CSV table of N, CA and C in Angstrom, one decimal:
chain,number,residue,atom,x,y,z
A,1,MET,N,-9.7,6.5,-7.1
A,1,MET,CA,-8.1,7.0,-7.2
A,1,MET,C,-7.4,6.0,-6.4
A,2,PRO,N,-6.5,5.0,-7.1
A,2,PRO,CA,-5.5,4.2,-6.5
A,2,PRO,C,-4.7,4.8,-5.5
A,3,TYR,N,-4.2,4.2,-4.3
A,3,TYR,CA,-3.1,4.7,-3.7
A,3,TYR,C,-1.9,4.0,-3.6
A,4,VAL,N,-0.8,4.5,-3.4
A,4,VAL,CA,0.5,3.5,-3.3
A,4,VAL,C,1.3,3.9,-2.3
A,5,ILE,N,1.8,3.1,-1.6
A,5,ILE,CA,2.7,3.0,-0.5
A,5,ILE,C,4.3,3.2,-0.9
A,6,ALA,N,4.8,4.2,-0.4
A,6,ALA,CA,6.1,4.8,-0.8
A,6,ALA,C,7.1,4.4,0.1
A,7,ALA,N,8.6,4.8,-0.3
A,7,ALA,CA,9.7,4.6,0.6
A,7,ALA,C,9.8,4.9,1.7
A,8,PRO,N,8.9,5.9,2.3
A,8,PRO,CA,9.1,6.1,3.8
A,8,PRO,C,8.5,5.3,4.9
A,9,CYS,N,7.9,4.1,4.3
A,9,CYS,CA,7.2,3.2,5.1
A,9,CYS,C,7.9,2.4,6.2
A,10,VAL,N,7.4,2.7,7.3
A,10,VAL,CA,8.3,1.8,8.3
A,10,VAL,C,7.7,0.7,8.6
A,11,ALA,N,7.0,0.1,8.1
A,11,ALA,CA,6.2,-1.3,8.4
A,11,ALA,C,5.8,-1.4,9.6
A,12,ASP,N,5.1,-0.6,10.3
A,12,ASP,CA,4.3,-0.6,11.2
A,12,ASP,C,2.9,-1.4,11.2
A,13,TYR,N,2.6,-1.4,10.0
A,13,TYR,CA,1.3,-2.2,9.6
A,13,TYR,C,0.0,-1.5,10.1
A,14,SER,N,0.2,-0.3,10.6
A,14,SER,CA,-1.0,0.3,11.1
A,14,SER,C,-1.9,0.5,9.8
A,15,CYS,N,-1.7,0.7,8.6
A,15,CYS,CA,-2.4,0.7,7.5
A,15,CYS,C,-3.1,-0.6,7.3
A,16,VAL,N,-2.6,-1.6,7.6
A,16,VAL,CA,-3.3,-3.0,7.3
A,16,VAL,C,-4.3,-3.2,8.4
A,17,GLU,N,-4.0,-2.8,9.6
A,17,GLU,CA,-5.0,-2.8,10.8
A,17,GLU,C,-6.3,-2.1,10.4
A,18,VAL,N,-6.3,-1.0,9.8
A,18,VAL,CA,-7.4,0.0,9.6
A,18,VAL,C,-8.2,-0.3,8.3
A,19,CYS,N,-7.6,-0.9,7.4
A,19,CYS,CA,-8.2,-1.1,6.0
A,19,CYS,C,-9.4,-2.0,5.9
A,20,PRO,N,-10.7,-1.4,5.7
A,20,PRO,CA,-11.9,-2.3,5.9
A,20,PRO,C,-12.2,-3.2,4.7
A,21,ALA,N,-11.4,-2.9,3.6
A,21,ALA,CA,-11.6,-3.6,2.3
A,21,ALA,C,-10.4,-4.7,2.4
A,22,GLN,N,-9.4,-5.0,3.3
A,22,GLN,CA,-8.2,-5.9,3.3
A,22,GLN,C,-7.7,-5.6,2.1
A,23,CYS,N,-7.4,-4.6,1.3
A,23,CYS,CA,-6.7,-4.6,0.1
A,23,CYS,C,-5.2,-4.0,0.1
A,24,ILE,N,-4.8,-4.2,1.3
A,24,ILE,CA,-3.1,-3.8,1.4
A,24,ILE,C,-2.3,-5.3,1.4
A,25,ALA,N,-1.6,-5.6,0.7
A,25,ALA,CA,-1.0,-7.1,0.6
A,25,ALA,C,0.6,-6.7,0.8
A,26,PRO,N,1.0,-7.9,1.6
A,26,PRO,CA,0.2,-9.0,2.2
A,26,PRO,C,-0.7,-8.7,3.3
A,27,LEU,N,-1.2,-9.8,3.4
A,27,LEU,CA,-2.4,-9.9,4.6
A,27,LEU,C,-1.7,-10.6,5.7
A,28,PRO,N,-2.1,-9.9,7.1
A,28,PRO,CA,-1.5,-10.8,8.2
A,28,PRO,C,-1.7,-12.3,8.0
A,29,ASP,N,-2.6,-12.5,7.4
A,29,ASP,CA,-2.9,-14.3,7.3
A,29,ASP,C,-2.1,-14.9,6.4
A,30,ASP,N,-1.3,-14.0,5.4
A,30,ASP,CA,-0.5,-14.7,4.4
A,30,ASP,C,0.9,-15.0,4.9
A,31,ALA,N,1.5,-16.1,4.2
A,31,ALA,CA,2.9,-16.4,4.8
A,31,ALA,C,4.2,-15.4,4.4
A,32,ALA,N,3.8,-14.5,3.4
A,32,ALA,CA,4.7,-13.6,3.2
A,32,ALA,C,4.6,-12.6,4.1
A,33,PHE,N,3.7,-12.3,5.1
A,33,PHE,CA,3.7,-11.1,5.7
A,33,PHE,C,4.8,-10.9,6.7
A,34,ASP,N,5.3,-11.8,7.5
A,34,ASP,CA,6.4,-11.3,8.2
A,34,ASP,C,7.6,-11.2,7.6
A,35,ARG,N,7.9,-11.5,6.4
A,35,ARG,CA,9.3,-11.2,5.5
A,35,ARG,C,9.1,-10.1,4.6
A,36,ALA,N,7.7,-9.5,4.4
A,36,ALA,CA,7.6,-8.3,3.6
A,36,ALA,C,8.3,-7.3,3.9
A,37,GLU,N,8.9,-6.8,2.7
A,37,GLU,CA,9.9,-5.7,2.8
A,37,GLU,C,9.1,-4.3,2.1
A,38,GLN,N,7.9,-4.8,1.4
A,38,GLN,CA,7.1,-3.6,0.9
A,38,GLN,C,5.6,-3.9,1.0
A,39,LEU,N,4.8,-2.9,1.3
A,39,LEU,CA,3.4,-3.6,1.1
A,39,LEU,C,2.9,-2.5,0.0
A,40,PHE,N,1.7,-3.4,-0.5
A,40,PHE,CA,1.2,-3.0,-1.7
A,40,PHE,C,-0.5,-2.8,-1.5
A,41,ILE,N,-1.0,-1.9,-2.2
A,41,ILE,CA,-2.4,-1.2,-2.2
A,41,ILE,C,-3.2,-2.1,-3.4
A,42,ASP,N,-3.9,-2.8,-3.3
A,42,ASP,CA,-4.7,-3.3,-4.5
A,42,ASP,C,-5.5,-2.3,-5.2
A,43,PRO,N,-5.5,-1.9,-6.3
A,43,PRO,CA,-6.3,-0.7,-6.9
A,43,PRO,C,-7.4,-1.5,-7.0
A,44,ASP,N,-7.8,-2.6,-7.4
A,44,ASP,CA,-9.2,-3.1,-7.8
A,44,ASP,C,-9.9,-3.3,-6.6
A,45,ARG,N,-9.3,-3.6,-5.4
A,45,ARG,CA,-10.2,-3.9,-4.2
A,45,ARG,C,-10.3,-2.5,-3.4
A,46,CYS,N,-9.3,-1.6,-3.7
A,46,CYS,CA,-9.4,-0.4,-2.6
A,46,CYS,C,-10.5,0.4,-2.7
A,47,ILE,N,-11.3,0.9,-1.7
A,47,ILE,CA,-12.6,1.6,-1.8
A,47,ILE,C,-12.3,3.1,-1.5
A,48,ASP,N,-11.2,3.5,-1.5
A,48,ASP,CA,-10.9,5.1,-1.4
A,48,ASP,C,-11.2,5.6,-0.2
A,49,CYS,N,-11.4,5.0,0.8
A,49,CYS,CA,-11.8,5.6,2.3
A,49,CYS,C,-10.8,6.6,3.0
A,50,GLU,N,-9.5,6.3,2.7
A,50,GLU,CA,-8.5,7.0,3.2
A,50,GLU,C,-7.9,6.7,4.4
A,51,ALA,N,-8.4,5.5,5.2
A,51,ALA,CA,-8.3,5.3,6.3
A,51,ALA,C,-6.6,4.7,6.4
A,52,CYS,N,-6.3,4.2,5.5
A,52,CYS,CA,-4.9,3.8,5.4
A,52,CYS,C,-3.8,5.3,5.4
A,53,VAL,N,-4.3,6.1,5.1
A,53,VAL,CA,-3.7,7.4,4.7
A,53,VAL,C,-3.5,8.1,6.1
A,54,ALA,N,-4.6,8.1,6.8
A,54,ALA,CA,-5.0,8.7,8.0
A,54,ALA,C,-3.8,7.9,8.9
A,55,ALA,N,-3.8,6.6,9.0
A,55,ALA,CA,-3.2,6.1,9.8
A,55,ALA,C,-1.5,5.6,9.8
A,56,CYS,N,-1.2,6.1,8.7
A,56,CYS,CA,0.2,6.1,8.6
A,56,CYS,C,0.9,7.0,9.4
A,57,PRO,N,1.9,6.6,10.1
A,57,PRO,CA,2.5,7.7,11.1
A,57,PRO,C,3.6,8.5,10.4
A,58,VAL,N,4.0,8.0,9.1
A,58,VAL,CA,5.1,8.7,8.4
A,58,VAL,C,4.7,9.5,7.2
A,59,GLY,N,3.4,9.4,6.7
A,59,GLY,CA,2.9,9.9,5.5
A,59,GLY,C,3.6,9.1,4.3
A,60,ALA,N,3.6,7.8,4.5
A,60,ALA,CA,4.2,7.0,3.0
A,60,ALA,C,3.1,6.7,2.0
A,61,ILE,N,1.5,6.7,2.5
A,61,ILE,CA,0.8,6.6,1.3
A,61,ILE,C,0.1,7.8,0.6
A,62,HIS,N,0.3,7.9,-0.5
A,62,HIS,CA,-0.4,8.6,-1.4
A,62,HIS,C,-1.0,8.4,-2.5
A,63,GLU,N,-2.0,9.3,-3.0
A,63,GLU,CA,-2.8,8.9,-4.3
A,63,GLU,C,-1.4,8.7,-5.3
A,64,ALA,N,-1.9,7.7,-6.1
A,64,ALA,CA,-0.9,7.4,-7.1
A,64,ALA,C,-0.7,8.7,-8.1
A,65,SER,N,-1.5,9.4,-8.4
A,65,SER,CA,-1.6,10.6,-9.1
A,65,SER,C,-0.8,11.6,-8.6
A,66,ARG,N,-0.5,11.7,-7.2
A,66,ARG,CA,0.1,12.8,-6.4
A,66,ARG,C,1.2,12.4,-5.5
A,67,LEU,N,1.8,11.2,-5.9
A,67,LEU,CA,3.2,10.9,-5.6
A,67,LEU,C,4.0,11.7,-5.6
A,68,PRO,N,5.1,12.4,-4.5
A,68,PRO,CA,6.0,13.0,-4.7
A,68,PRO,C,7.2,12.6,-5.7
A,69,GLU,N,7.6,13.7,-6.3
A,69,GLU,CA,8.5,13.1,-7.7
A,69,GLU,C,9.5,12.1,-7.3
A,70,GLN,N,10.0,12.3,-6.0
A,70,GLN,CA,11.2,11.2,-5.5
A,70,GLN,C,10.7,9.7,-5.5
A,71,TRP,N,9.2,9.4,-5.4
A,71,TRP,CA,8.6,8.1,-5.2
A,71,TRP,C,7.7,7.9,-6.4
A,72,THR,N,7.6,8.6,-7.5
A,72,THR,CA,6.9,8.0,-8.8
A,72,THR,C,7.0,6.6,-9.0
A,73,HIS,N,8.1,5.9,-8.8
A,73,HIS,CA,8.4,4.6,-9.3
A,73,HIS,C,7.9,3.7,-8.5
A,74,TYR,N,7.2,3.8,-7.3
A,74,TYR,CA,6.5,3.2,-6.6
A,74,TYR,C,5.3,2.8,-7.2
A,75,ARG,N,4.8,3.7,-8.0
A,75,ARG,CA,3.5,3.6,-8.9
A,75,ARG,C,3.6,2.4,-9.6
A,76,GLU,N,4.8,2.1,-10.4
A,76,GLU,CA,5.2,1.0,-11.5
A,76,GLU,C,5.3,-0.3,-10.4
A,77,LEU,N,5.9,-0.1,-9.3
A,77,LEU,CA,6.3,-1.1,-8.3
A,77,LEU,C,4.9,-1.8,-7.9
A,78,ASN,N,3.9,-1.0,-7.4
A,78,ASN,CA,2.7,-1.4,-7.1
A,78,ASN,C,1.8,-2.1,-8.2
A,79,ALA,N,1.8,-1.8,-9.4
A,79,ALA,CA,0.9,-1.9,-10.5
A,79,ALA,C,1.7,-3.5,-10.9
A,80,ALA,N,2.9,-3.7,-10.6
A,80,ALA,CA,3.5,-4.8,-11.1
A,80,ALA,C,3.4,-6.1,-10.2
A,81,HIS,N,3.2,-5.6,-9.0
A,81,HIS,CA,2.9,-6.6,-8.1
A,81,HIS,C,1.6,-7.3,-8.2
A,82,PHE,N,1.0,-6.5,-8.6
A,82,PHE,CA,-0.6,-7.1,-8.9
A,82,PHE,C,-0.8,-7.7,-10.3
A,83,ARG,N,0.1,-7.4,-11.2
A,83,ARG,CA,0.1,-8.1,-12.4
A,83,ARG,C,0.5,-9.5,-12.4
A,84,ARG,N,1.5,-9.6,-11.2
A,84,ARG,CA,2.2,-10.8,-11.1
A,84,ARG,C,1.4,-11.8,-10.2
A,85,LYS,N,0.1,-11.3,-9.6
A,85,LYS,CA,-0.8,-12.3,-9.0
A,85,LYS,C,-1.6,-12.8,-9.9
A,86,PRO,N,-2.0,-14.3,-9.3
A,86,PRO,CA,-3.0,-15.0,-10.2
A,86,PRO,C,-4.1,-14.5,-10.1
């Protein structure tokens, strides 16, 4: 089940640090990491371990199918991010 990072994210990057699949973009080595306004979970690389869910201090990470109503548009933002990637 794909996961999505939604609005309450406070960009403390704790999810990036615990992800064993390194599926949260941008990664710390990416040039865009320091400028990132939004983090995205690659559904093709995610192994559904839920480490990011447990690490998030504000509960911003949800299964895509269980996003709270006010954040459902983040599902499409996440999908669009990876459609743009080469």
